[in-house]
Amino acid sequence: MVWLGGLIVILTFVAIIKRYETRMVLFLSGVLMALLSQQPWAAFAAFQKAMVNGGLVPVISTVMGFAFVMKYTKCDAHLVHLLAAPLTKARAVLIPGAVLVTFLINIALPSAAGCAAAVGAILIPTLMGAGVHPAIAASAVLAGTWGSAFNPGNMHNPYIAKLANISDPMVVIGGHTTAALAGMVVVAVVLTAVAMLRKEDRGYEGAALAVGGVDDFKVNIVKAIVPVVPLLMLVAGSLGKLVPSVPAFKLIHAFTVPEAMIIGVFLGFLVNLRTATSQDTSKQFFAGMGEAYASVIGIIIGAAVFNEGMKLIGLTGALIDFMKHSESIAKIAATFGPFIVAVLSGSGDAATLAFNGAITPHAKQFGFDILPMGSTAFLTGALGRSMSPVAGAAIVCAGLAGINPMEITRRNWPAMVLAAIVVMFILL
């Protein structure tokens, strides 16, 4: 039965790579494996349990609702322009600066495609107008769309925290901060080097600086700050756990993610009283929550059924036994399993959730802790997606630059591969 389960898993990822609906594929594969193991109702029990997961649903839903409100109130646009404006005055840091700016904005606006659209519409024409080749301009923005690794509402942070029996996703973020920052530096430096070697960092004359670009937008500092306020609240509230040696930090209220996001929604409404109505703000918030359940939590539910099927058919146990015999095999699997599937499918979520749901809970049997193994799969899956030509964010960036998405992949694959290796060595 194990070999049959392995075949189903392979066909599952082939279907995802071929762009079949991810949630449907994961769910049907899990149910099929449960049927073959003569325990079909266990798959439905896993479905129901994931639907009401108290550690994930409120977090992810409120983050997405907050993001919708930030877009409605245009606070996200003010943040993007605030961070992008300095780049026009510092040519030497245009490419690495674009990566960093996108990375920082993606923390507050965790949707990769949404961040690519918001940032790319400004930075890609700006870089092209400064003489940067369109493919490098698009690559720089796409290369920064994994900054959401620092957002506690990103589905993987609370998911990994739950696996490790930790209530605060900020602890997960604290654990992979060094690896993520090192990976970001590697990405920015290597992509800049690629641009210089290809002589695409200057001299392009095919586009002028976009009319109505960075310089013509009047930034409201208050509105620009609103998107990052919930993140600052969460960091402040977690200082007591992250830095327990300072007693004063324990006096700060430990905000939950839903608390911080709802307060952020109120702030977004208050700073836009002239243009935003309470009714429309409320509608946007709940529309975002609904979108979170449909698009993000739906994948988690499908992955839960898939993981249950793998366990029932005996595949999970077989994989664990196989990886027990070599620590290096576990390292490579946690790093390049999610990475490769993300490159091919355009999504790091399905592969990362499948790996973390099936393998990461048994990390100690391979000589690792749950947090570093889970974070390795998370970060490398995000890096793989950030070089995939079929990722939504890549298609957005390519469209804004007027190029084929494969042109982006050709330029940023060295940065992503090296960053994945760096993440692996730091965390595992």
Coordinates of C-alpha atoms in Angstrom, one line a residue:
M1 CA 0.0 0.0 0.0
V2 CA 2.9 2.3 0.7
W3 CA 4.1 2.3 -2.9
L4 CA 0.5 3.1 -4.0
G5 CA 0.5 6.0 -1.6
G6 CA 3.8 7.3 -3.1
L7 CA 2.3 7.1 -6.6
I8 CA -0.8 9.1 -5.5
V9 CA 1.5 11.8 -3.9
I10 CA 3.5 12.1 -7.1
L11 CA 0.4 12.4 -9.2
T12 CA -0.9 15.0 -6.7
F13 CA 2.0 17.3 -7.2
V14 CA 2.0 16.7 -10.9
A15 CA -1.7 17.9 -10.9
I16 CA -0.8 20.9 -8.8
I17 CA 2.1 21.7 -11.2
K18 CA -0.3 21.5 -14.1
R19 CA -2.4 24.1 -12.4
Y20 CA -5.3 22.0 -11.3
E21 CA -7.2 23.5 -8.4
T22 CA -4.9 23.0 -5.4
R23 CA -7.6 22.5 -2.7
M24 CA -9.5 20.0 -4.8
V25 CA -6.4 18.0 -5.7
L26 CA -5.2 17.8 -2.1
F27 CA -8.6 16.9 -0.7
L28 CA -9.3 14.2 -3.3
S29 CA -5.9 12.7 -2.9
G30 CA -6.3 12.5 0.8
V31 CA -9.7 10.9 0.5
L32 CA -8.4 8.4 -2.0
M33 CA -5.6 7.3 0.3
A34 CA -8.1 7.0 3.2
L35 CA -10.4 4.9 1.1
L36 CA -7.5 2.6 0.1
S37 CA -6.6 2.2 3.8
Q38 CA -10.3 1.4 4.5
Q39 CA -10.7 4.4 6.8
P40 CA -12.6 6.9 4.7
W41 CA -14.3 8.7 7.5
A42 CA -10.9 9.7 9.0
A43 CA -10.4 12.0 6.1
F44 CA -13.7 13.7 6.7
A45 CA -12.8 14.0 10.4
A46 CA -9.5 15.7 9.4
F47 CA -11.5 18.1 7.2
Q48 CA -13.9 19.1 9.9
K49 CA -11.1 19.5 12.5
A50 CA -9.1 21.8 10.1
M51 CA -12.2 23.9 9.4
V52 CA -12.5 25.2 13.0
N53 CA -8.8 25.3 13.9
G54 CA -8.7 27.9 16.6
G55 CA -5.1 28.6 16.3
L56 CA -5.2 29.4 12.5
V57 CA -8.6 30.6 11.4
P58 CA -8.9 33.8 13.5
V59 CA -5.3 34.8 12.8
I60 CA -5.3 34.3 9.0
S61 CA -8.8 35.7 8.6
T62 CA -8.2 38.9 10.5
V63 CA -4.9 39.5 8.7
M64 CA -6.6 39.3 5.3
G65 CA -9.4 41.5 6.5
F66 CA -6.9 44.1 7.6
A67 CA -5.2 43.9 4.2
F68 CA -8.4 44.6 2.4
V69 CA -9.1 47.6 4.6
M70 CA -5.6 49.0 3.9
K71 CA -6.2 48.7 0.2
Y72 CA -9.7 50.3 0.5
T73 CA -8.3 53.3 2.5
K74 CA -5.2 53.5 0.3
C75 CA -2.9 53.3 3.4
D76 CA -1.0 50.7 1.5
A77 CA -0.3 53.1 -1.4
H78 CA 1.1 55.7 1.0
L79 CA 3.4 53.1 2.6
V80 CA 4.7 52.0 -0.8
H81 CA 5.4 55.5 -2.0
L82 CA 7.1 56.4 1.3
L83 CA 9.6 53.6 1.1
A84 CA 10.0 53.8 -2.7
A85 CA 10.7 57.5 -3.0
P86 CA 14.3 57.4 -1.6
L87 CA 15.4 54.9 -4.3
T88 CA 15.0 57.6 -7.0
K89 CA 17.8 59.6 -5.3
A90 CA 20.3 56.7 -4.9
R91 CA 21.2 55.1 -8.1
A92 CA 23.8 52.8 -6.6
V93 CA 21.3 51.0 -4.5
L94 CA 18.4 50.9 -7.0
I95 CA 18.4 47.1 -7.5
P96 CA 19.1 45.9 -3.9
G97 CA 17.0 48.7 -2.6
A98 CA 14.0 47.6 -4.7
V99 CA 14.4 44.0 -3.3
L100 CA 14.6 45.4 0.3
V101 CA 11.6 47.8 -0.2
T102 CA 9.5 45.0 -1.6
F103 CA 10.6 42.7 1.2
L104 CA 9.6 45.3 3.9
I105 CA 6.3 46.1 2.3
N106 CA 5.4 42.4 1.9
I107 CA 5.7 42.1 5.7
A108 CA 2.7 44.5 6.1
L109 CA 1.0 43.4 2.9
P110 CA 1.5 39.6 3.0
S111 CA -0.1 38.7 -0.3
A112 CA 2.8 38.1 -2.8
A113 CA 0.7 38.9 -5.9
G114 CA -0.9 41.9 -4.2
C115 CA 2.4 43.2 -3.0
A116 CA 3.9 42.7 -6.5
A117 CA 1.1 44.7 -8.0
A118 CA 1.2 47.6 -5.5
V119 CA 5.0 47.9 -5.4
G120 CA 5.7 46.8 -9.0
A121 CA 3.4 49.5 -10.5
I122 CA 5.8 52.1 -8.9
L123 CA 9.2 50.5 -8.7
I124 CA 9.4 48.7 -12.1
P125 CA 8.8 51.9 -14.2
T126 CA 11.1 53.7 -11.8
L127 CA 14.0 51.3 -12.3
M128 CA 13.4 51.1 -16.1
G129 CA 13.4 54.9 -16.2
A130 CA 16.7 54.9 -14.5
G131 CA 18.2 52.6 -17.2
V132 CA 17.7 49.2 -15.5
H133 CA 16.7 46.4 -17.9
P134 CA 13.0 45.5 -17.6
A135 CA 13.7 41.9 -16.7
I136 CA 16.0 42.9 -13.8
A137 CA 13.5 45.5 -12.6
A138 CA 10.8 42.8 -12.5
S139 CA 13.1 40.3 -10.9
A140 CA 14.0 42.8 -8.1
V141 CA 10.4 43.2 -7.2
L142 CA 9.6 39.5 -7.4
A143 CA 12.7 38.6 -5.4
G144 CA 11.4 40.6 -2.4
T145 CA 7.9 39.0 -2.3
W146 CA 8.7 36.6 0.6
G147 CA 9.0 39.2 3.3
S148 CA 5.7 37.9 4.7
A149 CA 7.9 35.4 6.5
F150 CA 7.9 38.1 9.2
N151 CA 4.1 38.5 9.3
P152 CA 2.6 36.6 12.2
G153 CA -0.6 36.2 10.1
N154 CA 1.2 34.4 7.3
M155 CA -0.5 30.9 7.4
H156 CA 2.8 29.1 8.0
N157 CA 3.9 31.0 11.1
P158 CA 0.9 30.0 13.3
Y159 CA 0.8 26.6 11.6
I160 CA 4.4 25.9 12.7
A161 CA 3.7 27.3 16.1
K162 CA 0.8 24.9 16.6
L163 CA 3.0 22.0 15.6
A164 CA 5.5 23.0 18.3
N165 CA 2.7 23.7 20.9
I166 CA 3.5 27.4 21.0
S167 CA 0.8 30.0 21.3
D168 CA 2.7 33.0 19.9
P169 CA 3.6 33.0 16.2
M170 CA 6.2 35.7 17.0
V171 CA 8.3 32.9 18.6
V172 CA 8.4 31.2 15.2
I173 CA 9.4 34.4 13.5
G174 CA 12.1 35.0 16.2
G175 CA 13.5 31.6 15.4
H176 CA 14.0 32.1 11.7
T177 CA 14.8 35.9 11.7
T178 CA 18.5 35.4 11.3
A179 CA 18.1 32.9 8.4
A180 CA 15.5 35.0 6.6
L181 CA 17.6 38.2 6.9
A182 CA 20.6 36.4 5.7
G183 CA 18.6 34.9 2.8
M184 CA 17.3 38.4 1.9
V185 CA 20.8 39.8 1.9
V186 CA 22.0 37.0 -0.4
V187 CA 19.1 37.5 -2.8
A188 CA 19.7 41.3 -3.0
V189 CA 23.5 40.9 -3.5
V190 CA 23.4 38.0 -5.9
L191 CA 20.7 39.6 -8.1
T192 CA 22.7 42.8 -8.2
A193 CA 25.7 40.9 -9.3
V194 CA 23.7 39.1 -12.0
A195 CA 22.5 42.4 -13.3
M196 CA 26.1 43.8 -13.4
L197 CA 27.5 40.7 -15.1
R198 CA 24.8 40.8 -17.7
K199 CA 25.3 44.6 -18.0
E200 CA 21.6 45.2 -17.4
D201 CA 22.0 47.4 -14.3
R202 CA 22.2 50.6 -16.5
G203 CA 21.9 51.8 -20.1
Y204 CA 18.4 50.7 -20.9
E205 CA 16.6 53.4 -22.9
G206 CA 13.3 51.7 -23.7
A207 CA 11.2 53.5 -21.1
A208 CA 11.1 56.8 -19.3
L209 CA 10.1 57.3 -15.7
A210 CA 6.4 56.8 -15.4
V211 CA 4.2 59.9 -15.4
G212 CA 2.5 60.2 -12.1
G213 CA 5.2 58.1 -10.4
V214 CA 6.9 58.3 -7.1
D215 CA 7.7 62.0 -7.1
D216 CA 4.1 63.1 -8.0
F217 CA 2.4 61.2 -5.1
K218 CA 1.9 63.2 -1.9
V219 CA 2.6 60.9 0.9
N220 CA 0.6 61.2 4.1
I221 CA 2.9 60.0 6.8
V222 CA 0.1 59.1 9.2
K223 CA -1.6 56.9 6.6
A224 CA 1.7 55.3 5.6
I225 CA 2.4 54.3 9.2
V226 CA -1.0 52.6 9.8
P227 CA -0.2 49.3 7.9
V228 CA 2.8 48.7 10.2
V229 CA 1.1 49.6 13.5
P230 CA -0.3 46.1 14.1
L231 CA 3.1 44.6 13.4
L232 CA 4.7 47.0 15.9
M233 CA 2.1 46.1 18.5
L234 CA 2.7 42.4 18.1
V235 CA 6.5 42.8 18.3
A236 CA 6.1 45.0 21.4
G237 CA 3.7 42.5 23.0
S238 CA 6.1 39.6 22.3
L239 CA 9.2 41.2 23.8
G240 CA 8.5 39.6 27.2
K241 CA 8.8 36.1 25.5
L242 CA 11.6 37.0 23.1
V243 CA 13.7 38.9 25.6
P244 CA 12.8 37.5 29.0
S245 CA 15.9 39.0 30.7
V246 CA 14.3 42.5 30.6
P247 CA 11.5 42.5 33.3
A248 CA 9.9 45.8 31.9
F249 CA 9.0 44.0 28.7
K250 CA 6.7 41.7 30.6
L251 CA 4.5 44.7 31.5
I252 CA 3.5 45.3 27.9
H253 CA 0.2 43.7 26.9
A254 CA 0.8 40.6 24.8
F255 CA -1.4 41.4 21.8
T256 CA -2.9 38.6 19.9
V257 CA -2.9 38.8 16.1
P258 CA -6.7 39.4 15.8
E259 CA -6.5 42.1 18.5
A260 CA -3.7 43.9 16.6
M261 CA -5.4 43.6 13.2
I262 CA -8.8 44.8 14.4
I263 CA -7.2 47.8 16.1
G264 CA -5.3 48.5 12.8
V265 CA -8.7 48.4 11.0
F266 CA -10.1 51.1 13.3
L267 CA -7.0 53.2 12.8
G268 CA -7.3 52.9 9.0
F269 CA -10.9 54.1 9.2
L270 CA -10.0 57.0 11.6
V271 CA -7.3 58.4 9.4
N272 CA -9.6 58.3 6.3
L273 CA -12.8 59.7 7.8
R274 CA -13.2 62.1 4.8
T275 CA -13.2 59.3 2.2
A276 CA -14.0 56.1 4.0
T277 CA -17.4 55.1 5.4
S278 CA -17.9 52.8 8.4
Q279 CA -20.2 50.6 6.3
D280 CA -17.7 50.1 3.5
T281 CA -14.8 49.6 5.9
S282 CA -16.8 46.9 7.6
K283 CA -17.7 45.3 4.3
Q284 CA -14.1 45.3 3.2
F285 CA -12.9 43.7 6.5
F286 CA -15.4 40.9 6.3
A287 CA -14.8 40.4 2.6
G288 CA -11.1 40.0 3.3
M289 CA -11.9 37.4 6.0
G290 CA -14.1 35.5 3.5
E291 CA -11.3 35.6 1.0
A292 CA -8.9 34.3 3.6
Y293 CA -11.1 31.3 4.3
A294 CA -11.7 30.6 0.6
S295 CA -8.1 31.1 -0.6
V296 CA -5.8 30.4 2.3
I297 CA -7.6 28.4 4.9
G298 CA -9.1 26.3 2.2
I299 CA -5.6 25.1 1.2
I300 CA -4.8 24.3 4.9
I301 CA -8.0 22.2 5.0
G302 CA -7.1 20.4 1.8
A303 CA -3.6 19.8 3.1
A304 CA -4.9 18.4 6.4
V305 CA -7.0 15.8 4.5
F306 CA -4.0 15.0 2.3
N307 CA -1.7 14.5 5.3
E308 CA -4.2 12.3 7.0
G309 CA -4.4 10.2 3.9
M310 CA -0.6 9.8 3.8
K311 CA -0.6 8.8 7.5
L312 CA -3.4 6.2 7.0
I313 CA -1.9 4.5 4.0
G314 CA 1.5 4.2 5.8
L315 CA 3.5 6.6 3.6
T316 CA 4.3 9.0 6.4
G317 CA 5.7 6.3 8.6
A318 CA 7.8 4.9 5.7
L319 CA 9.2 8.4 4.9
I320 CA 10.1 8.9 8.6
D321 CA 11.8 5.5 8.8
F322 CA 13.8 6.4 5.6
M323 CA 14.9 9.8 6.8
K324 CA 15.9 8.4 10.3
H325 CA 18.9 6.8 8.7
S326 CA 20.5 10.0 7.5
E327 CA 20.3 13.6 8.9
S328 CA 21.5 14.9 5.5
I329 CA 18.5 13.3 3.8
A330 CA 16.2 15.1 6.2
K331 CA 18.0 18.4 5.6
I332 CA 17.8 18.1 1.8
A333 CA 14.1 17.0 1.9
A334 CA 13.1 19.9 4.1
T335 CA 15.0 22.4 1.9
F336 CA 14.6 21.3 -1.7
G337 CA 11.4 19.4 -1.5
P338 CA 9.2 22.5 -1.0
F339 CA 11.6 24.6 -3.1
I340 CA 11.3 22.5 -6.2
V341 CA 7.6 22.0 -6.1
A342 CA 7.1 25.7 -5.5
V343 CA 9.2 26.5 -8.6
L344 CA 7.2 24.1 -10.7
S345 CA 3.8 24.9 -9.4
G346 CA 4.1 28.6 -8.6
S347 CA 2.9 28.1 -5.0
G348 CA 5.0 27.4 -2.0
D349 CA 2.0 26.8 0.2
A350 CA 0.8 23.3 -0.9
A351 CA 4.3 21.7 -0.7
T352 CA 5.2 23.4 2.5
L353 CA 2.0 22.5 4.2
A354 CA 2.2 18.9 3.0
F355 CA 5.8 18.6 4.3
N356 CA 5.2 20.3 7.6
G357 CA 2.0 18.4 8.2
A358 CA 3.5 15.0 7.5
I359 CA 7.2 15.1 8.4
T360 CA 7.9 18.1 10.6
P361 CA 6.0 16.8 13.7
H362 CA 8.6 14.0 13.8
A363 CA 11.6 16.3 13.5
K364 CA 13.2 15.1 16.7
Q365 CA 13.5 11.6 15.2
F366 CA 15.9 13.1 12.7
G367 CA 17.9 15.1 15.2
F368 CA 16.1 18.4 14.7
D369 CA 13.6 20.6 16.5
I370 CA 10.2 21.3 15.0
L371 CA 10.7 25.1 14.7
P372 CA 13.8 25.1 12.6
M373 CA 12.7 22.2 10.3
G374 CA 9.2 23.8 9.8
S375 CA 10.8 27.2 9.1
T376 CA 13.3 25.7 6.7
A377 CA 10.4 24.2 4.6
F378 CA 8.5 27.5 4.9
L379 CA 11.3 29.8 3.8
T380 CA 12.6 27.6 1.0
G381 CA 9.1 27.1 -0.4
A382 CA 8.7 30.9 -0.4
L383 CA 12.1 31.3 -2.2
G384 CA 11.2 28.7 -4.8
R385 CA 7.9 30.5 -5.5
S386 CA 9.9 33.7 -5.9
M387 CA 11.7 32.4 -8.9
S388 CA 8.8 30.5 -10.5
P389 CA 7.6 31.7 -13.9
V390 CA 4.1 30.5 -13.2
A391 CA 3.6 32.2 -9.8
G392 CA 0.9 34.9 -9.7
A393 CA 3.4 37.5 -8.5
A394 CA 5.8 36.6 -11.3
I395 CA 3.1 37.1 -13.9
V396 CA 2.1 40.4 -12.4
C397 CA 5.7 41.6 -12.5
A398 CA 6.3 40.4 -16.0
G399 CA 3.2 42.1 -17.2
L400 CA 4.2 45.4 -15.7
A401 CA 7.7 45.1 -17.3
G402 CA 6.3 43.9 -20.6
I403 CA 8.4 40.7 -20.7
N404 CA 8.0 36.9 -20.6
P405 CA 8.0 35.5 -17.0
M406 CA 10.8 33.1 -17.9
E407 CA 13.1 36.1 -18.3
I408 CA 12.6 36.7 -14.6
T409 CA 13.4 33.1 -13.7
R410 CA 16.6 33.2 -15.8
R411 CA 17.9 36.1 -13.8
N412 CA 16.9 35.4 -10.2
W413 CA 17.4 31.6 -9.9
P414 CA 21.0 31.9 -8.7
A415 CA 20.0 34.2 -5.9
M416 CA 17.1 32.0 -4.8
V417 CA 19.1 28.7 -4.9
L418 CA 22.0 30.2 -2.9
A419 CA 19.5 31.8 -0.4
A420 CA 17.9 28.4 0.1
I421 CA 21.2 26.8 0.9
V422 CA 22.1 29.6 3.3
V423 CA 18.7 29.1 5.1
M424 CA 19.3 25.4 5.3
F425 CA 22.8 25.8 6.9
I426 CA 21.6 28.4 9.4
L427 CA 18.5 26.6 10.6
L428 CA 19.5 23.0 10.3

